[in-house]
PDB file of C-alpha atoms and ligand atoms in Angstrom:
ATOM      1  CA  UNK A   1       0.000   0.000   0.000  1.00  0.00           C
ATOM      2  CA  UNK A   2       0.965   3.522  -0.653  1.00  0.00           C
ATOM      3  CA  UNK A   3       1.524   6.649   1.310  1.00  0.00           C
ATOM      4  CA  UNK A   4      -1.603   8.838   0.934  1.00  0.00           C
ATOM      5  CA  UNK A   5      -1.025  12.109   1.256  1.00  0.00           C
ATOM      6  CA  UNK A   6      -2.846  15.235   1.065  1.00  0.00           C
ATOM      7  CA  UNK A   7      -0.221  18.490   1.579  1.00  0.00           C
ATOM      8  CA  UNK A   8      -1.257  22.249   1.131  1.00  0.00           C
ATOM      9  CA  UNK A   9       0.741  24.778  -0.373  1.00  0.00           C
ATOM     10  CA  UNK A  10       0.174  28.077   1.251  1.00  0.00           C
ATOM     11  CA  UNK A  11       2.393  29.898  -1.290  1.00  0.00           C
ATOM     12  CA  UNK A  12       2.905  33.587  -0.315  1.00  0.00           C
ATOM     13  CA  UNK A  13      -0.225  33.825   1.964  1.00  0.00           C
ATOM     14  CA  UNK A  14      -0.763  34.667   5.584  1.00  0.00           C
ATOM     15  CA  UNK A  15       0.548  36.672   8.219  1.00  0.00           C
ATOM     16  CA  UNK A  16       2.788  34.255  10.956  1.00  0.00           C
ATOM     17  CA  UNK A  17      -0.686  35.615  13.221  1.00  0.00           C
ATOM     18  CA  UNK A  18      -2.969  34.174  10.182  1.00  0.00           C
ATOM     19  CA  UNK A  19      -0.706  31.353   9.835  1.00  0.00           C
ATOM     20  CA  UNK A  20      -0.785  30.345  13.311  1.00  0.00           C
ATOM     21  CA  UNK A  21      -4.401  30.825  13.423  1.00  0.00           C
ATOM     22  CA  UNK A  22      -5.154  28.399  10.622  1.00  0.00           C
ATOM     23  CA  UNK A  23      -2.835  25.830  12.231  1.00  0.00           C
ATOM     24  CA  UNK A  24      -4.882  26.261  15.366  1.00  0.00           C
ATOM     25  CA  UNK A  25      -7.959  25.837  13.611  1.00  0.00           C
ATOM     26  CA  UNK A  26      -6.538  22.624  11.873  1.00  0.00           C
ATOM     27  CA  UNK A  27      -5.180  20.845  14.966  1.00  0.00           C
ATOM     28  CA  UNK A  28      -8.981  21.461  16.291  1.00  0.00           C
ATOM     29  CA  UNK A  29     -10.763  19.495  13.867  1.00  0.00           C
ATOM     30  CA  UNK A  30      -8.097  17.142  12.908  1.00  0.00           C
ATOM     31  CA  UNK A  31      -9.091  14.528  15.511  1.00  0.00           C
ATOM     32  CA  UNK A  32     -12.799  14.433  13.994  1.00  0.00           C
ATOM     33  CA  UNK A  33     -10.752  13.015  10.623  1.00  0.00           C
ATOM     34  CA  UNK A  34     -10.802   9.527   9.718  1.00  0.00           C
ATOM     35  CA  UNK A  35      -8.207   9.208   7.013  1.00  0.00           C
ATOM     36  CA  UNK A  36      -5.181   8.149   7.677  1.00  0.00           C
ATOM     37  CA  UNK A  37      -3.378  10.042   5.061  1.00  0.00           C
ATOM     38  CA  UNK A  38      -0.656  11.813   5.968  1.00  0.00           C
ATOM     39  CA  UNK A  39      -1.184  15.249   6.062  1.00  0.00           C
ATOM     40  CA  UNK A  40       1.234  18.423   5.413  1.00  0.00           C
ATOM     41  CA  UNK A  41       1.451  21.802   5.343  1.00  0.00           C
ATOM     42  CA  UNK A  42       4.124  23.841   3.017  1.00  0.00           C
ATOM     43  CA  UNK A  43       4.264  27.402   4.534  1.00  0.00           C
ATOM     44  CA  UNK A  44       6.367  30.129   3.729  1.00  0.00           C
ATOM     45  CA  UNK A  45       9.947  29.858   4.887  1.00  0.00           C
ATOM     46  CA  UNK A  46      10.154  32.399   7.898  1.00  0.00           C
ATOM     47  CA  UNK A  47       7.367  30.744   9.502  1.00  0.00           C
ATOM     48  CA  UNK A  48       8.662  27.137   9.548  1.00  0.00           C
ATOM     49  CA  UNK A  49      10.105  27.313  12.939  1.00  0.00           C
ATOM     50  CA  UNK A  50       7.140  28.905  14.527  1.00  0.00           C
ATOM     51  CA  UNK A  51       4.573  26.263  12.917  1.00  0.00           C
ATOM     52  CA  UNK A  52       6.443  23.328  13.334  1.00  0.00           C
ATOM     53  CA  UNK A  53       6.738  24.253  17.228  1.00  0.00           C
ATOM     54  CA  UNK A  54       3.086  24.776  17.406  1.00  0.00           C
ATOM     55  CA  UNK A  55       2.366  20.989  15.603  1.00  0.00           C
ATOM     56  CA  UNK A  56       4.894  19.275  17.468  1.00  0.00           C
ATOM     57  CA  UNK A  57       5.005  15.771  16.415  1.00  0.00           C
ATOM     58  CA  UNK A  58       1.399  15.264  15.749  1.00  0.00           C
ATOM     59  CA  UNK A  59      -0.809  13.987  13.081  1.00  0.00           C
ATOM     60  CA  UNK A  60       0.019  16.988  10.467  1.00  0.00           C
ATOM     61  CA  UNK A  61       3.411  17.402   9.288  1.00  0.00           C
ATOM     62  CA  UNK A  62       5.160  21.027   7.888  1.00  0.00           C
ATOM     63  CA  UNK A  63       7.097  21.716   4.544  1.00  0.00           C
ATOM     64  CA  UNK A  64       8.708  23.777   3.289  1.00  0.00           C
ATOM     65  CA  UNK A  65       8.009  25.329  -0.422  1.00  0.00           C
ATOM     66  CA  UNK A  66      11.717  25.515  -1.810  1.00  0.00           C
ATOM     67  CA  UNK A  67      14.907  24.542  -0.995  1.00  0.00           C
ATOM     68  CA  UNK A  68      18.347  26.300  -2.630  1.00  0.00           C
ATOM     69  CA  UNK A  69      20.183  23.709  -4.824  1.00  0.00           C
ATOM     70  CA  UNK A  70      23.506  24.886  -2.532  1.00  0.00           C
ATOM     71  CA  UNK A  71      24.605  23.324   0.455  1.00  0.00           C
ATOM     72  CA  UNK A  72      25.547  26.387   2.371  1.00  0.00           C
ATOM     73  CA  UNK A  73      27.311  30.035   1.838  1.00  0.00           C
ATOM     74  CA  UNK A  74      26.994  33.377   0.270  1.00  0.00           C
ATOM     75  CA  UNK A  75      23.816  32.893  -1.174  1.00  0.00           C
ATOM     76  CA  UNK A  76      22.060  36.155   0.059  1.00  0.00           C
ATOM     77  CA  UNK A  77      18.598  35.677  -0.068  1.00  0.00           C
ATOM     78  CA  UNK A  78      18.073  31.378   0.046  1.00  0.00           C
ATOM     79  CA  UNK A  79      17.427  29.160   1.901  1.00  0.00           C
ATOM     80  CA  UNK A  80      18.795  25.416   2.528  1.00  0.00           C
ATOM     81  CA  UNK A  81      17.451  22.109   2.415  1.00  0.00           C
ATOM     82  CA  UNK A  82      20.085  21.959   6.031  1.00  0.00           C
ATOM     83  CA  UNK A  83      17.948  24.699   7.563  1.00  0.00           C
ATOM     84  CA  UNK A  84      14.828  23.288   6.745  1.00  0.00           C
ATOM     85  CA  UNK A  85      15.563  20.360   7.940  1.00  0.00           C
ATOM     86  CA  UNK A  86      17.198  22.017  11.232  1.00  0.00           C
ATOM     87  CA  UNK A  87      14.319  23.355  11.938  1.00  0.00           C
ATOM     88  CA  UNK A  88      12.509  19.978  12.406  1.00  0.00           C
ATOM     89  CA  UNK A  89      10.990  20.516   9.279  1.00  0.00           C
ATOM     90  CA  UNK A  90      10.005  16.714   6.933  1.00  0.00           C
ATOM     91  CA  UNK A  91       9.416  18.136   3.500  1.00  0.00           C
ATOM     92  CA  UNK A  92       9.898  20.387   0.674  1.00  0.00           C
ATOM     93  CA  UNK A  93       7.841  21.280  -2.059  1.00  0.00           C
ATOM     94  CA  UNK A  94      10.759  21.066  -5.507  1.00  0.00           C
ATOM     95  CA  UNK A  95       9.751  22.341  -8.859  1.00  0.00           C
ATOM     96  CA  UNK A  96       6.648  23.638  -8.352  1.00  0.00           C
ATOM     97  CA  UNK A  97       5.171  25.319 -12.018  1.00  0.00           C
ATOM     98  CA  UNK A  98       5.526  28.880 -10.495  1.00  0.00           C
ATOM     99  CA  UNK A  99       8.899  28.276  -9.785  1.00  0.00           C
ATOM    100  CA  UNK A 100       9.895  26.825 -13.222  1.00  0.00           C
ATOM    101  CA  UNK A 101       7.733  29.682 -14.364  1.00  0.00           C
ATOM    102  CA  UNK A 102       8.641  32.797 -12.368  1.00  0.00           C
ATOM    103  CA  UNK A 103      12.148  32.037 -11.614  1.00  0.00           C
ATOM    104  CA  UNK A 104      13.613  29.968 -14.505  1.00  0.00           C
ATOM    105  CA  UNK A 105      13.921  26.796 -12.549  1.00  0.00           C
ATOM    106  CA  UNK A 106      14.762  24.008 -14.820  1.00  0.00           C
ATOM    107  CA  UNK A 107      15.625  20.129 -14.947  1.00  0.00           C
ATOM    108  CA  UNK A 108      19.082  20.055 -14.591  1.00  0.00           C
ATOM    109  CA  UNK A 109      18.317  23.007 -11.802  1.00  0.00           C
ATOM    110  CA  UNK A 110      15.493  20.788  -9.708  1.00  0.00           C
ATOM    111  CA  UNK A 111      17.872  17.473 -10.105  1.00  0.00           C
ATOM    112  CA  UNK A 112      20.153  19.435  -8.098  1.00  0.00           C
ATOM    113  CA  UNK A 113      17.572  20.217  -5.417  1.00  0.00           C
ATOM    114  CA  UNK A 114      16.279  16.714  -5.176  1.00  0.00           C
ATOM    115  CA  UNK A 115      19.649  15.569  -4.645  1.00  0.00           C
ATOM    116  CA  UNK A 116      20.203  18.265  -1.422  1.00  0.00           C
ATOM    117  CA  UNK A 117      16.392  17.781  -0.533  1.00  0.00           C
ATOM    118  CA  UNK A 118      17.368  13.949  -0.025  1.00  0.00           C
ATOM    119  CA  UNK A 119      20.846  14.723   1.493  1.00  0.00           C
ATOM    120  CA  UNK A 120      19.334  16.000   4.173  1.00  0.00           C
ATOM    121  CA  UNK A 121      16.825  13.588   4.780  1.00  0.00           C
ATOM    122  CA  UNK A 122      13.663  15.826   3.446  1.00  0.00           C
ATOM    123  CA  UNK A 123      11.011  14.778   1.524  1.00  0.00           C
ATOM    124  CA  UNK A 124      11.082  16.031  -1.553  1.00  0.00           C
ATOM    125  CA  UNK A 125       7.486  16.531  -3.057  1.00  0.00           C
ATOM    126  CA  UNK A 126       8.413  17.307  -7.049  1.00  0.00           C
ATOM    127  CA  UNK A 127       5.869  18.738  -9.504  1.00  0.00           C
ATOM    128  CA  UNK A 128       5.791  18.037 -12.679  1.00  0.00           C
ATOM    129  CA  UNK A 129       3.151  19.006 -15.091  1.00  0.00           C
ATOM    130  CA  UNK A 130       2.367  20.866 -18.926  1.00  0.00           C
ATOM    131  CA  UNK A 131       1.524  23.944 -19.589  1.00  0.00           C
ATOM    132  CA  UNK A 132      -2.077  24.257 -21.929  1.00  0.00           C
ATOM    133  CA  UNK A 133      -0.467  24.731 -24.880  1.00  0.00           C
ATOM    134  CA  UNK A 134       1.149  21.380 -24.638  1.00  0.00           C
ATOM    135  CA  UNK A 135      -1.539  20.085 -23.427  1.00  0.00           C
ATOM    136  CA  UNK A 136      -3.185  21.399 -26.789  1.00  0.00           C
ATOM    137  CA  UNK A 137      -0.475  20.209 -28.742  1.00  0.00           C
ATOM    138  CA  UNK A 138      -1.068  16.662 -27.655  1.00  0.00           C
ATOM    139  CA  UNK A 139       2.289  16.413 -26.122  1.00  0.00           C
ATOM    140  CA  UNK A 140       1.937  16.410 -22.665  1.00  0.00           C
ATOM    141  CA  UNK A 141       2.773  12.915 -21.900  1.00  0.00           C
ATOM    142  CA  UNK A 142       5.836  13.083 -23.038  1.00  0.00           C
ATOM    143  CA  UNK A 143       6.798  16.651 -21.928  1.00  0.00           C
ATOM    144  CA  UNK A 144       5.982  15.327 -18.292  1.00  0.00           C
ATOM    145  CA  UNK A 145       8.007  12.045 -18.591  1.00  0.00           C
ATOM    146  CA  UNK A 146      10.944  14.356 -19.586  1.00  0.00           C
ATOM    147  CA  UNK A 147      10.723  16.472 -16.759  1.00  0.00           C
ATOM    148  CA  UNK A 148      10.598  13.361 -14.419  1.00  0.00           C
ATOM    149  CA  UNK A 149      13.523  12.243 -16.388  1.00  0.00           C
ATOM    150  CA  UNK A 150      15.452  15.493 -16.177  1.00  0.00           C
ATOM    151  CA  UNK A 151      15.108  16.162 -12.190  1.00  0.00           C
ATOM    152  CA  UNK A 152      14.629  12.404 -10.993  1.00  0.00           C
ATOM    153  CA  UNK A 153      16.178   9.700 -13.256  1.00  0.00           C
ATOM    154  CA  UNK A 154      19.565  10.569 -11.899  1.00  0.00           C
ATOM    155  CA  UNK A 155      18.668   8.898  -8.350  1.00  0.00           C
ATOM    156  CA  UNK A 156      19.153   4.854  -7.429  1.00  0.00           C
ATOM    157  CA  UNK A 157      16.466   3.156  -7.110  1.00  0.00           C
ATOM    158  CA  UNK A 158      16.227   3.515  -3.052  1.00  0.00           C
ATOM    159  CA  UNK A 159      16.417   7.067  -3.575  1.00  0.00           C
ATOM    160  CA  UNK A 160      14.162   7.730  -5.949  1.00  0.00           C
ATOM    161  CA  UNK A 161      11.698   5.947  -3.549  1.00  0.00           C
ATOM    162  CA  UNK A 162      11.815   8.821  -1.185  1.00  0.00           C
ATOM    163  CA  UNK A 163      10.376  11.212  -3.607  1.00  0.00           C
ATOM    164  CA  UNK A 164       6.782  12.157  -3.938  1.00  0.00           C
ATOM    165  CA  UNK A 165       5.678  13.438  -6.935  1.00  0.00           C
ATOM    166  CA  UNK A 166       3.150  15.702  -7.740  1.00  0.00           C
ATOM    167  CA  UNK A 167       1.400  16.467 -11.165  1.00  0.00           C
ATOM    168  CA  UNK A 168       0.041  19.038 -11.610  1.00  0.00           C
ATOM    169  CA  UNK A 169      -1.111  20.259 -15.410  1.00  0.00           C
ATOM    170  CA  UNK A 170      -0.347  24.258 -14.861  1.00  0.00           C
ATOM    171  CA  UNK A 171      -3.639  24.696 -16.840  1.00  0.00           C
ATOM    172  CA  UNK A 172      -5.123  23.898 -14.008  1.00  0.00           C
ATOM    173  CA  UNK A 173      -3.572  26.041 -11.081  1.00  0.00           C
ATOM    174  CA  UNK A 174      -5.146  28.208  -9.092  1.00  0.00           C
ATOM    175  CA  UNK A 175      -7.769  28.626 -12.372  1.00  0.00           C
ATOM    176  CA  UNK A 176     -11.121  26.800 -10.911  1.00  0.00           C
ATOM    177  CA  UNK A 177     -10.266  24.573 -14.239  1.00  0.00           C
ATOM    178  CA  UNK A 178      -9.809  20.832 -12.741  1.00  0.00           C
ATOM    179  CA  UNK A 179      -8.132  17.634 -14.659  1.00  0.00           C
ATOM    180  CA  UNK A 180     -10.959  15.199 -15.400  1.00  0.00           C
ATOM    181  CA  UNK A 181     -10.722  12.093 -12.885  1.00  0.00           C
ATOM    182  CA  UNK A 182      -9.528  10.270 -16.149  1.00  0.00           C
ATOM    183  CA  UNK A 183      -6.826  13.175 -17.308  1.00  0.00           C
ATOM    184  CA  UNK A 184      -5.372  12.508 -13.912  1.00  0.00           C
ATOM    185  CA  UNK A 185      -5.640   8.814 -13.795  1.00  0.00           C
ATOM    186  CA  UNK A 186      -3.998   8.441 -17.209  1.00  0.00           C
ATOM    187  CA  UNK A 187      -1.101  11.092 -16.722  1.00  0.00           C
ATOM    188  CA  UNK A 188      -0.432   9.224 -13.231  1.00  0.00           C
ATOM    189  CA  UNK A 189      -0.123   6.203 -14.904  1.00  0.00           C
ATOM    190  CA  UNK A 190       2.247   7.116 -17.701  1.00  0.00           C
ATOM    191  CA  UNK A 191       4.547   8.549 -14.814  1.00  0.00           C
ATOM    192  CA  UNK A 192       4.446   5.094 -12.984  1.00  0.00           C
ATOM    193  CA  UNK A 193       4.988   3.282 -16.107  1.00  0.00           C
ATOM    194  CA  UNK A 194       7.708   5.413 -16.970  1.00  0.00           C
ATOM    195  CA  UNK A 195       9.386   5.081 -13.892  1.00  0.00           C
ATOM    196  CA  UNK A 196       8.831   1.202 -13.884  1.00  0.00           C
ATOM    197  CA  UNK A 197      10.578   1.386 -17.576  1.00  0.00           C
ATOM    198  CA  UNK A 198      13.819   2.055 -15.946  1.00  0.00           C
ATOM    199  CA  UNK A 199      13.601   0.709 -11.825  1.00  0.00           C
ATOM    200  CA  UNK A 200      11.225  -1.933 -12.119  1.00  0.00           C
ATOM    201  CA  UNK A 201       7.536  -2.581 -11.146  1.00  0.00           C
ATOM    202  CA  UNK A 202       8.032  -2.664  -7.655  1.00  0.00           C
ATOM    203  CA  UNK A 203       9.875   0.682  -7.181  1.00  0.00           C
ATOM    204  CA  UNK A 204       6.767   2.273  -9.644  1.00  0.00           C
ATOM    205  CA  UNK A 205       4.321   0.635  -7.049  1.00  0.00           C
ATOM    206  CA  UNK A 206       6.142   2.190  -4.106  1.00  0.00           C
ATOM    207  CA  UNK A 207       5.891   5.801  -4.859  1.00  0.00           C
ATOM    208  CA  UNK A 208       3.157   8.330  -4.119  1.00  0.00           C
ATOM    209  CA  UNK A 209       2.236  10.613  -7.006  1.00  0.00           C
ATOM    210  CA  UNK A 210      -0.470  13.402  -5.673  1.00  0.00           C
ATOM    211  CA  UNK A 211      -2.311  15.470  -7.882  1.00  0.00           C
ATOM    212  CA  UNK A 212      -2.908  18.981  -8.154  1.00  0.00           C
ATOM    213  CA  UNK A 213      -4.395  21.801  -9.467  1.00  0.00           C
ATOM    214  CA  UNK A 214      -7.664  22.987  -8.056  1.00  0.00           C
ATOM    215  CA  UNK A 215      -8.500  20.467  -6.193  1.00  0.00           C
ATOM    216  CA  UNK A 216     -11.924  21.260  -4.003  1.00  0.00           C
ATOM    217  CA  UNK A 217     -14.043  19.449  -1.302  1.00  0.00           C
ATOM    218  CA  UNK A 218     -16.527  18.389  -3.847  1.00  0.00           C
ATOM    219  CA  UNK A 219     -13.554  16.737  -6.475  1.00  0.00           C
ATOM    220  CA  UNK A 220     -11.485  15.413  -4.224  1.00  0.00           C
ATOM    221  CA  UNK A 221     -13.284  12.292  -3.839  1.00  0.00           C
ATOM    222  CA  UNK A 222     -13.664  11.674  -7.398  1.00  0.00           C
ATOM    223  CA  UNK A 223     -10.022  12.320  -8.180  1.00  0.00           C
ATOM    224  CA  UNK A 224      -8.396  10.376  -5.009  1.00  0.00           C
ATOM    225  CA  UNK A 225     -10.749   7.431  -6.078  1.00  0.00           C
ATOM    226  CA  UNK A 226      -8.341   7.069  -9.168  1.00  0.00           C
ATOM    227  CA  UNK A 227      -6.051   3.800  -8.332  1.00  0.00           C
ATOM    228  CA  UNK A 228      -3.031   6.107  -9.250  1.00  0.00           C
ATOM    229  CA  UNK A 229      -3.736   8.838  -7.525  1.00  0.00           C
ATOM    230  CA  UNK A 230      -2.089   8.641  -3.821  1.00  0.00           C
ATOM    231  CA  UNK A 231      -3.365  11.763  -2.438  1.00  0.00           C
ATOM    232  CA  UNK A 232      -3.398  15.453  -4.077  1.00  0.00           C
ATOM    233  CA  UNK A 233      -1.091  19.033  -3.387  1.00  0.00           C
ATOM    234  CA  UNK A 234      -3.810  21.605  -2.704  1.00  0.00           C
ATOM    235  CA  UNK A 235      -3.108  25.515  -2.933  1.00  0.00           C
ATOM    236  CA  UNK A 236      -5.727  27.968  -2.841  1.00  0.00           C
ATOM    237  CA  UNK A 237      -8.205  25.384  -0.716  1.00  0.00           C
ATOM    238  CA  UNK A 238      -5.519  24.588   2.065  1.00  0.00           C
ATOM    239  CA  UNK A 239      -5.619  28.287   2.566  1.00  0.00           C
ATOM    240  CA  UNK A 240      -9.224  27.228   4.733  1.00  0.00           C
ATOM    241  CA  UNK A 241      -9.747  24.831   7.582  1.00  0.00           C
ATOM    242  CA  UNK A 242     -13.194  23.722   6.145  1.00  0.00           C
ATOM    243  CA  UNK A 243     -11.689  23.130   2.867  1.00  0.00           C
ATOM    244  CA  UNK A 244      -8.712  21.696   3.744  1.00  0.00           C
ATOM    245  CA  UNK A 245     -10.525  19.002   5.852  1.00  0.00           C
ATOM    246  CA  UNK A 246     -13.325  18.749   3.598  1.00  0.00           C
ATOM    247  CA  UNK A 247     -10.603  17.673   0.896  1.00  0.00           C
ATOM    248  CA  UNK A 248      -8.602  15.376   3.601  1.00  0.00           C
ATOM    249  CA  UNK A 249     -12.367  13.838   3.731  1.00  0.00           C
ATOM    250  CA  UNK A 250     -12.233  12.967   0.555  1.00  0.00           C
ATOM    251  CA  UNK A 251      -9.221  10.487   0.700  1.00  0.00           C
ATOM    252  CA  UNK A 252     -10.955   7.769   2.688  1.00  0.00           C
TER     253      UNK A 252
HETATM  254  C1  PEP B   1      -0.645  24.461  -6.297  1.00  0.00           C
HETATM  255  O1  PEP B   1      -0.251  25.604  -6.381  1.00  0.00           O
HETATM  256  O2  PEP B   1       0.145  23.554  -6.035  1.00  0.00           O
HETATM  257  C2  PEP B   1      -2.060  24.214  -6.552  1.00  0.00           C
HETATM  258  C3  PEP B   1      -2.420  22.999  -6.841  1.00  0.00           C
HETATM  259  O3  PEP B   1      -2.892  25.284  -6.473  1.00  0.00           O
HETATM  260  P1  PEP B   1      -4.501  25.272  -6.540  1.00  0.00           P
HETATM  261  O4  PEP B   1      -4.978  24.137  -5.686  1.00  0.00           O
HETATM  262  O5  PEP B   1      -4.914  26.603  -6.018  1.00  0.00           O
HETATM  263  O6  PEP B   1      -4.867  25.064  -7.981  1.00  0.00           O
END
């Protein structure tokens, strides 16, 4: 059986008071949950400290959204995978579609942040995932196998195991616009297969690929249902408690 997982990426949202708030409210209502997904939330970096404090070791877990693809030094500005993880901190968030996007993060870029990511014993949660046009184009399938390629098919097969990955077609982030149960199901297999091509079945069968891209209370069901999808990476909706749990709900 696979990890479940449902993690929320706060992005650049919240005061540390809001932030703090929100965990509050979480931690409430968390008991009343019956999955047993794991669940995680990425906040922004100078809160990580603070939040993972407040959760302790209890059922949700903190990440981080970014990691620098440098171990340590006069990098003004970033932020390591060593601090993260200093800070008691289990995950990061590698790759995501605004980073490619915004900030020129590419393959060869991301395989070096997997590798510190994993150095330090975080882990990584990579997104992959096509832009509409390729999505138009028809070639999304193999634009996503490339970037798992690029970023992840450097790793031995007992590394690679620690990843989670996360697809997530950039069509449909943050637009309302959600992959079809079956868009997800299919991309999600074409990752496993692909990853199966070159480390065999069992490693395929052993990682967690979540999906994301507005994922809601009343899709999450539908779209965790799929037998390849292992949980989903939720922005704007982890941004609410109800949400949030209302998704979690929908893992079973
Ligand atoms: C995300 O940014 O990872 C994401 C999936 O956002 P949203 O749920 O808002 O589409």
């Amino acid at each position: 059986m696979r990890t479940k997982i449902v993690a929320g990426n706060w992005k650049m949202n919240k005061s540390l008071a809001e932030a703090q708030a929100l965990i509050a409210e979480l931690t409430n209502v968390i008991g009343g949950i019956k999955s047993s997904a794991k669940i995680v939330v990425c906040v922004p970096f100078p809160y990580l400290a603070a939040i993972q404090n407040q959760l302790g070791s209890g059922r949700i877990e903190v990440g981080a959204q970014n990691c620098s693809e440098h171990e340590s030094g006069a990098y003004t500005g970033e932020v390591s995978a060593a601090m993260i993880k200093s800070c008691g901190v289990p995950y990061v968030i590698v790759g995501h579609s605004e980073r490619r996007q915004y900030f020129g993060e590419d393959g060869a870029l991301l395989a070096k942040k997997v590798d510190k990511a994993l150095a330090h014993q975080l882990t990584p949660i990579f997104c992959c995932g096509e832009p509409l046009e390729i999505r138009e184009k028809g070639t999304h399938e193999t634009l996503v196998r490339k970037q798992t390629e690029d970023s992840l098919f450097h790793l031995g097969a007992e590394a690679i195991q620690k990843v989670v990955i996360a697809y997530e077609p950039v069509w449909a982030i943050g637009t309302g616009k959600t992959a079809s149960a079956q868009q997800a199901q299919d991309m999600h297999a074409v990752i496993r297969q692909h990853i199966a091509g070159k480390y065999g079945q069992a490693v395929a069968e052993a990682i967690s690929i979540l999906y994301g891209g507005s994922v809601k209370p009343d899709n999450a069901k539908e779209l965790f249902s799929c037998p390849d999808v292992d949980g989903g990476l939720v922005g704007g909706a982890s941004l609410k408690a109800a949400d949030f749990t209302g998704i979690i709900n929908g893992i079973g």
